[in-house]
Tab-separated table of C-alpha atoms in Angstrom:
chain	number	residue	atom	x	y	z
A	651	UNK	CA	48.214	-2.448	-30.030
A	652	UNK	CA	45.873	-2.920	-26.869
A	653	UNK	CA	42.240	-3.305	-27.965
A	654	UNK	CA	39.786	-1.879	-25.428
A	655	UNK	CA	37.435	-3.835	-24.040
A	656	UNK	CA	33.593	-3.104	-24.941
A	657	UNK	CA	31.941	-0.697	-22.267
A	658	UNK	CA	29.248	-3.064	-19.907
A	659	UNK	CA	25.780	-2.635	-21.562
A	660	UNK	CA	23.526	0.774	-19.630
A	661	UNK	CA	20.953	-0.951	-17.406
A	662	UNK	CA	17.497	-0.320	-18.881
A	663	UNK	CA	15.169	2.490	-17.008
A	664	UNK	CA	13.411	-0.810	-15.605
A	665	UNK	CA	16.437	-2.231	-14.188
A	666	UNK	CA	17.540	0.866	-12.801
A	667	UNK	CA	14.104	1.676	-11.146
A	668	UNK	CA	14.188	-1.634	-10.175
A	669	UNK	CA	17.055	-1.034	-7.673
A	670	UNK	CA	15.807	2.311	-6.165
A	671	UNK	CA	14.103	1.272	-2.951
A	672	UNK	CA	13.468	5.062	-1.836
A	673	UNK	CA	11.816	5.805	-5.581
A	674	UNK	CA	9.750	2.880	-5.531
A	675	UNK	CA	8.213	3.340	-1.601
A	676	UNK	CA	7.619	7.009	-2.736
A	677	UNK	CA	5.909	6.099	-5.566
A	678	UNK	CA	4.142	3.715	-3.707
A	679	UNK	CA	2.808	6.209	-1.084
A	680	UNK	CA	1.722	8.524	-3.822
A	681	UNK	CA	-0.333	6.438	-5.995
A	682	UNK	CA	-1.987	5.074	-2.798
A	683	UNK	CA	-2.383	8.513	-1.635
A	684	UNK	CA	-4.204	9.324	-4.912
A	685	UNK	CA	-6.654	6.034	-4.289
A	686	UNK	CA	-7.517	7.062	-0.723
A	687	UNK	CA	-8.446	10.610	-2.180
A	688	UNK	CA	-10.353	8.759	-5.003
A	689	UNK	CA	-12.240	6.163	-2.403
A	690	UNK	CA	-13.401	9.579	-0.346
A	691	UNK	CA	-14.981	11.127	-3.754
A	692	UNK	CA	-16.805	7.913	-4.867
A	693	UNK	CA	-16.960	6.140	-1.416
A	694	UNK	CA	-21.487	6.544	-2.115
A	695	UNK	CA	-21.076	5.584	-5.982
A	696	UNK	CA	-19.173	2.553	-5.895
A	697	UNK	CA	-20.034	-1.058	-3.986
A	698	UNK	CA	-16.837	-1.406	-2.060
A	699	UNK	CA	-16.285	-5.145	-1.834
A	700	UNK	CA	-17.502	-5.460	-5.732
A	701	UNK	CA	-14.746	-2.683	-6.499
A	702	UNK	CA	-12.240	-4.341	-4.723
A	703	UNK	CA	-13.066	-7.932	-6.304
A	704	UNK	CA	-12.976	-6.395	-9.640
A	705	UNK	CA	-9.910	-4.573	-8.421
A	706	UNK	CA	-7.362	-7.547	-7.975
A	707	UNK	CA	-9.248	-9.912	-10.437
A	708	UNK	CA	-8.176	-7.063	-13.027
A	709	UNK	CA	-4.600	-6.852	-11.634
A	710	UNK	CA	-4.272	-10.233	-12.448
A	711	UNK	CA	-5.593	-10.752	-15.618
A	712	UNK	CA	-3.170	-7.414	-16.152
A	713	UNK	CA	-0.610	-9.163	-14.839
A	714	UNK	CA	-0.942	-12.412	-16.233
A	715	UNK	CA	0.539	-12.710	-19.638
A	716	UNK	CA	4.289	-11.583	-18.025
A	717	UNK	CA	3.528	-13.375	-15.362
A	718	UNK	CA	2.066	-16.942	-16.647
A	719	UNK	CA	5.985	-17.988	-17.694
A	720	UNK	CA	7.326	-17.360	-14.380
A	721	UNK	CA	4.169	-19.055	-12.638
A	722	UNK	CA	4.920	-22.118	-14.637
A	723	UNK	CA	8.648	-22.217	-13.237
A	724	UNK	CA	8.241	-20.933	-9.288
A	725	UNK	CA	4.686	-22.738	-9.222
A	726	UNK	CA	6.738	-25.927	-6.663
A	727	UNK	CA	7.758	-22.988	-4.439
A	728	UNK	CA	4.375	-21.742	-4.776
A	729	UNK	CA	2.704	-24.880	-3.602
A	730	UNK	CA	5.141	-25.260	-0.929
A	731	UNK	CA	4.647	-22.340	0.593
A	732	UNK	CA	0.577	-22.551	0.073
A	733	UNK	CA	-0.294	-21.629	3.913
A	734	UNK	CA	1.881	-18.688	3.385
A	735	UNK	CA	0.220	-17.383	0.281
A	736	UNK	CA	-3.043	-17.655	0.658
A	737	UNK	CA	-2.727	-15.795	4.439
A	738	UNK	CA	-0.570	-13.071	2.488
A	739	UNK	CA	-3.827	-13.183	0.018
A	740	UNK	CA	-5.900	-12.321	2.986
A	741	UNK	CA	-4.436	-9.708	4.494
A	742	UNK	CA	-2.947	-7.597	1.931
A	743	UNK	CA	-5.256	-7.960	-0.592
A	744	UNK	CA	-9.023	-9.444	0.318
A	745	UNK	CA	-9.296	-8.263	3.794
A	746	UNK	CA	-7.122	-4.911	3.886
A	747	UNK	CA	-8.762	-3.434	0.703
A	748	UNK	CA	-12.100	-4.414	0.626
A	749	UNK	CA	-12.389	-3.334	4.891
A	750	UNK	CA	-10.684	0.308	3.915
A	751	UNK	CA	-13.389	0.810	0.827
A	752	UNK	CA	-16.015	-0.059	2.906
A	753	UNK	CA	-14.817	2.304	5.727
A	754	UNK	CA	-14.374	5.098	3.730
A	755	UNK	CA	-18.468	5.283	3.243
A	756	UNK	CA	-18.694	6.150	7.337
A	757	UNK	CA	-15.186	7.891	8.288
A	758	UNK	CA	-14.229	11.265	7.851
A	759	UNK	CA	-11.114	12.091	5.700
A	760	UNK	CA	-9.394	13.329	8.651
A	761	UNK	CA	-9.848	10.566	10.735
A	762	UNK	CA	-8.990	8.324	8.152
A	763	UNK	CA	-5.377	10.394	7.815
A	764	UNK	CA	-4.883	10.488	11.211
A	765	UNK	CA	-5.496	6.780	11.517
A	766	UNK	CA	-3.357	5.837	8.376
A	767	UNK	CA	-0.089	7.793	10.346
A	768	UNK	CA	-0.127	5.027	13.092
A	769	UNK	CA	1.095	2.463	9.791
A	770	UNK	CA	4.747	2.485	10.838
A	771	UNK	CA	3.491	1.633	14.123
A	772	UNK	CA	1.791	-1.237	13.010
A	773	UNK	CA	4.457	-2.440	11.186
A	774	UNK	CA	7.012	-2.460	13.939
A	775	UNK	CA	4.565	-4.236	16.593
A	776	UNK	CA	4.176	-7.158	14.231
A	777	UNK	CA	8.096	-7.316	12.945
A	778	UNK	CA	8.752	-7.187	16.884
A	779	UNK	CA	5.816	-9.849	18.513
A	780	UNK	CA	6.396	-12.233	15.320
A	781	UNK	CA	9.765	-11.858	14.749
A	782	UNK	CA	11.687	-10.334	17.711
A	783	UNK	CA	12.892	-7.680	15.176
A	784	UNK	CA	13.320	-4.301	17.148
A	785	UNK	CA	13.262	-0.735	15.729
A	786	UNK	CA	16.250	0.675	16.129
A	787	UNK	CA	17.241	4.031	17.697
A	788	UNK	CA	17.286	6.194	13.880
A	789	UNK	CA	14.207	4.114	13.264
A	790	UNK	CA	11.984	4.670	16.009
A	791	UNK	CA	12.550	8.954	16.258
A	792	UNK	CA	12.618	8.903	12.386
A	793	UNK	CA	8.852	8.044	12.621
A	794	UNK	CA	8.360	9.915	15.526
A	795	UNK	CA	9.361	12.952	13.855
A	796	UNK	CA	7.536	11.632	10.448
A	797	UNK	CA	4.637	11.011	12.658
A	798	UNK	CA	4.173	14.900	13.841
A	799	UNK	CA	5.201	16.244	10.468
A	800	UNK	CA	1.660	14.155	9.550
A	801	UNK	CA	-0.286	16.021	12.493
A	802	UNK	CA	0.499	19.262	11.626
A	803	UNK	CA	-0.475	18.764	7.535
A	804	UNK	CA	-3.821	16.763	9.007
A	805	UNK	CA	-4.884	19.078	11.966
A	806	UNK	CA	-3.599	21.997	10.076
A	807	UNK	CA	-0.959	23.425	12.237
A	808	UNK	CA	-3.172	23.341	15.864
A	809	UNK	CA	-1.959	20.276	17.241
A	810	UNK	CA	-5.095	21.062	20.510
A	811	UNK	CA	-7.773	19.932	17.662
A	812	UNK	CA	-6.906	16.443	18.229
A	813	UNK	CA	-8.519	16.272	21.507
A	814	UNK	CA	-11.521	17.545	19.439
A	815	UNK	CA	-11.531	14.553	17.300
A	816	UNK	CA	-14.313	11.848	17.718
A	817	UNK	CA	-14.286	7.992	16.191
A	818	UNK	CA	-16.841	5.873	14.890
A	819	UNK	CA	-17.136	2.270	13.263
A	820	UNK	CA	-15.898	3.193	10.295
A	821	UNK	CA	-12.570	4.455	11.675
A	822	UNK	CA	-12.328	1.344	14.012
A	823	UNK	CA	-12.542	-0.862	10.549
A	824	UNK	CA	-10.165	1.357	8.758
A	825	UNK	CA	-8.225	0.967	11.585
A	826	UNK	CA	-8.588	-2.946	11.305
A	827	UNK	CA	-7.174	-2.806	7.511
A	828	UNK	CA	-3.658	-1.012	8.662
A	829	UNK	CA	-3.237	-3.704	11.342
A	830	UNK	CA	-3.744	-6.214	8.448
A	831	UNK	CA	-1.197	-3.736	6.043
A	832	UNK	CA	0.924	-3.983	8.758
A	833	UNK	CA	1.395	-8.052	9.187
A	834	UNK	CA	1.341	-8.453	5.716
A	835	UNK	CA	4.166	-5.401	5.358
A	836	UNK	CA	5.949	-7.859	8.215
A	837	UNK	CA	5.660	-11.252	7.085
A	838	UNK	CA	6.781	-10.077	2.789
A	839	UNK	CA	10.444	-10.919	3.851
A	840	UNK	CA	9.612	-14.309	4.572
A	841	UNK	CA	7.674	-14.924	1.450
A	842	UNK	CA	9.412	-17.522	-0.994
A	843	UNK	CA	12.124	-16.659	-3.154
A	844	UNK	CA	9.897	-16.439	-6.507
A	845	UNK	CA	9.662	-13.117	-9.207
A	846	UNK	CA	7.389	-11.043	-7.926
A	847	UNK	CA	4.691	-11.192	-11.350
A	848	UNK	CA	4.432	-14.654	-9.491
A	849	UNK	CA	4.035	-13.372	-6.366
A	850	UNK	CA	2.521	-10.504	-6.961
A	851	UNK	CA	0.101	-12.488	-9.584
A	852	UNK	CA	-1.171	-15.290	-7.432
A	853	UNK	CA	-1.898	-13.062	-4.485
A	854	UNK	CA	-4.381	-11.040	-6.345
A	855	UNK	CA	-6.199	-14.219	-7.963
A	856	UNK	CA	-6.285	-15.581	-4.690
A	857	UNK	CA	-7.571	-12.363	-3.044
A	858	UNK	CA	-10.272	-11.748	-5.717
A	859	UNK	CA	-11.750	-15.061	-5.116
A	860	UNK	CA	-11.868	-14.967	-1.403
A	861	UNK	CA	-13.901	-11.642	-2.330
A	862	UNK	CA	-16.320	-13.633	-4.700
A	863	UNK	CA	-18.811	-14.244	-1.381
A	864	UNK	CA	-18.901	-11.394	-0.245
A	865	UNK	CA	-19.485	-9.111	-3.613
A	866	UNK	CA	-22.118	-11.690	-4.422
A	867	UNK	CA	-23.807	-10.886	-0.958
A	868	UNK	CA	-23.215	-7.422	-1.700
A	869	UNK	CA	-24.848	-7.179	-4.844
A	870	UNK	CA	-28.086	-9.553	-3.545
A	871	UNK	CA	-28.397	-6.387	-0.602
A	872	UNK	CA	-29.150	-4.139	-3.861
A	873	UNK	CA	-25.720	-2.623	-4.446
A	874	UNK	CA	-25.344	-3.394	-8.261
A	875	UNK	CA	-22.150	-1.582	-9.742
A	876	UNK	CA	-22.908	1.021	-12.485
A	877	UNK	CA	-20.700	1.208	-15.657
A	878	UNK	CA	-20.606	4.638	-15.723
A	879	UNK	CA	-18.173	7.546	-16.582
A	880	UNK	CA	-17.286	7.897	-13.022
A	881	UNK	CA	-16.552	4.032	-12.500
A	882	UNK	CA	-14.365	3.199	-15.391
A	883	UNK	CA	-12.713	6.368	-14.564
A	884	UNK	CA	-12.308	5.393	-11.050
A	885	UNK	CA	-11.232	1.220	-12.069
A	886	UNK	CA	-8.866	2.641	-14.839
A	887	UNK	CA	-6.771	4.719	-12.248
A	888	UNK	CA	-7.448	1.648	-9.373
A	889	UNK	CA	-6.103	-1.264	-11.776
A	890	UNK	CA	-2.828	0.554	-12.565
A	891	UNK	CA	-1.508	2.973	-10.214
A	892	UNK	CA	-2.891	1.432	-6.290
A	893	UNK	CA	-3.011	-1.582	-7.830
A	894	UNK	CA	-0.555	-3.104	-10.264
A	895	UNK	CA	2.260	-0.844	-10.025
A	896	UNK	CA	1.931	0.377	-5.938
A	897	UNK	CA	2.388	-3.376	-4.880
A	898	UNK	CA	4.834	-3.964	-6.888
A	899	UNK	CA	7.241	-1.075	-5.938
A	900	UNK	CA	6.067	-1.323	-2.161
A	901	UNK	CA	7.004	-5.626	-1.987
A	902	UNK	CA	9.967	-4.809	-4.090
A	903	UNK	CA	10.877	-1.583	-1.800
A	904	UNK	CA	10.716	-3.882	1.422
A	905	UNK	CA	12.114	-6.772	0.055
A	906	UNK	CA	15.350	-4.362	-0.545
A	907	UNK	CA	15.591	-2.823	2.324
A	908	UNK	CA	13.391	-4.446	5.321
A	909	UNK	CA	9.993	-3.615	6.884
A	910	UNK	CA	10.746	-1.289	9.664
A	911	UNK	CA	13.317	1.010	7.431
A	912	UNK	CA	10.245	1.029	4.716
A	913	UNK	CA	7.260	1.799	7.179
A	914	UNK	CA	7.830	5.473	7.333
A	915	UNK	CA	7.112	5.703	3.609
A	916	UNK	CA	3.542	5.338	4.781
A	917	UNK	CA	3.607	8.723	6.340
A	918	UNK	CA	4.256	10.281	2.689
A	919	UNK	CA	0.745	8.952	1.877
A	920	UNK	CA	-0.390	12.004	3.782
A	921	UNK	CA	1.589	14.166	2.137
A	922	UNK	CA	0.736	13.663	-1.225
A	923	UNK	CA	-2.633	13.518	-0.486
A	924	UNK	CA	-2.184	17.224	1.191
A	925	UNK	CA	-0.417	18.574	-1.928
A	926	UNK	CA	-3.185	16.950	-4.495
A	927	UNK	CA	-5.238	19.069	-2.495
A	928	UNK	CA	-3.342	22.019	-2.900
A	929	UNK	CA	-2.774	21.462	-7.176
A	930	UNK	CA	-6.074	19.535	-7.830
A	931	UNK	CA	-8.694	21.718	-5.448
A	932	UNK	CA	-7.182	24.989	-5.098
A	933	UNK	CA	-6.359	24.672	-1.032
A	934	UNK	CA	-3.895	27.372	-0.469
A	935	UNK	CA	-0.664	26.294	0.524
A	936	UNK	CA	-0.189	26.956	4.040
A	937	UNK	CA	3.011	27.664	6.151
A	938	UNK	CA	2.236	25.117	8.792
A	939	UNK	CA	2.163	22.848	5.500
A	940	UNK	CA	5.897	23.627	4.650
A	941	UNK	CA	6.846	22.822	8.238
A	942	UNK	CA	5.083	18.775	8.030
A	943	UNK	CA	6.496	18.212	4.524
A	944	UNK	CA	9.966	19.349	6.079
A	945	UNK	CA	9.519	17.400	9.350
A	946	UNK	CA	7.942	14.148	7.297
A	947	UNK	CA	10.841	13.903	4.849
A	948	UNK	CA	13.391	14.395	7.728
A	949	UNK	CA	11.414	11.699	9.598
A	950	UNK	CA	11.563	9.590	6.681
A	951	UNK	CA	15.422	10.274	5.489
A	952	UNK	CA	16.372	9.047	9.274
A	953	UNK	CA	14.073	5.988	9.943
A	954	UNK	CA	15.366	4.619	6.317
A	955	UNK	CA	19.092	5.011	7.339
A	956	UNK	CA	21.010	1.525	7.199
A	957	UNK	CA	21.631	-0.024	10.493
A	958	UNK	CA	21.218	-3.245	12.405
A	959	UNK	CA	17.736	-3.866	14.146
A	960	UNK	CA	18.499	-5.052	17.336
A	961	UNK	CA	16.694	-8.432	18.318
């Protein structure tokens, strides 16, 4: 008589997920599409480099109790790769955030679209000049194509408005926090070989405290933050969706499948923040919307494709 063997155990939802690169970038790009949307309605209410201190000192005190046992254990990779971190602190958490916040007071929203498309972009330059990682052929048209899926959504099907548009400071330092997305997006390959609650973890404490000058020159200018309806609102949605959950799909995305093949996720950020427009304010949905979702999703199926970055 031939016993079977037991069936393998089903991988938990969190596993699974886990292992979804494509899920987790979209994610990603849709709860950071729902913060830029968020920054743009309370851009005059909120202080933005107190917001964005509070941000990742909440993140990690969120994060903490999972996190505190694998701390203990990668904490000798942690300290050996100190130089690492706390530049990977800087630019994807203290300098990126608080810069886009504070940009969002003097940009328009289109501007700020049109400026967040040029991500990939960013991306690639850095993978290339710092690591002599190319974009491949699929790669390079896949955001090319993403890239004018996002000008039609953003200029609303009449491509000749963009030699209408105008820039200010505000877009040059919104600007400034992509290029900073972009190096960190660029340099999380090389990080150490530690959980991400580690990584993930110490980044954000690190982040928060290179903030600490600056809110505390912020607030001494007058700009107190208000414990309102509209704040905790606004720091509930921050903490966990941008925040906590956002990083941790987007480092986990890239670390699955590589920086250039995840940068055209950034052109869904667009997207989403077209179609909350659409279900949340009553836009009307448009045809020349229809053809940038299509063209921004074929964009992004191609540039994601597996294959060999030249160097």
């Amino acid at each position: 008589m031939t016993i079977a063997s037991p069936a393998p155990p089903a991988a938990s939802p969190a596993s699974w997920l886990n292992n979804q690169p494509y899920l987790l970038l979209s994610l990603s790009s849709l709860f950071w599409a729902g913060n830029i949307v968020l920054a743009r309605h309370v851009g005059a209410h909120v202080p933005p480099l107190t917001m964005t201190t509070i941000r990742w000192f909440g993140v990690f005190l969120i994060l903490l109790p999972f996190a505190w046992p694998h701390l203990k254990r990668d904490w000798p990779a942690l300290r050996r790769s100190l130089p690492l971190m706390l530049f990977l602190s800087l630019v994807g958490f203290a300098f990126n955030n608080a810069i886009s916040y504070w940009a969002m007071q003097y940009t328009e929203a289109l501007n700020a679209l049109l400026i967040q498309s040029a991500g990939p972009l960013f991306v690639a330059l850095w993978s290339l000049v710092l690591f002599g990682v190319r974009l491949t052929g699929g790669q390079l048209a896949g955001i090319a194509i993403s890239l004018l899926g996002v000008l039609i959504i953003i200029l609303r099907g009449d491509l000749a408005a963009l030699a209408g548009i105008s820039f200010n400071r505000g877009d040059l330092m919104f600007a400034s926090s992509l290029i900073a997305f972009g190096l960190y997006s660029a340099f999380i390959p090389r990080r150490p070989r530690i959980h991400q609650l580690s990584f993930l973890s110490f980044t954000t404490c690190c982040g928060a405290m290179m903030l600490l000058p600056a809110a505390a020159w912020e607030a001494s200018s007058g700009r107190i933050l208000q414990f309102d309806t509209v704040t905790l609102a606004t720091l509930g949605y921050i903490l966990i969706f941008p925040s906590t959950l956002a990083y941790l799909f987007f480092n986990r995305g890239v670390a699955l499948i590589g920086p250039n093949r995840a940068a055209p996720f950034f052109h869904l950020v667009p997207v989403f923040g077209s179609a909350m427009a659409i279900l949340l304010l009553g836009e009307k949905l448009q045809p020349f919307h229809l053809i940038g979702y299509a063209l921004v999703l074929a964009g992004v199926v191609i540039a994601s494709r597996q294959g060999p970055a030249a160097k």
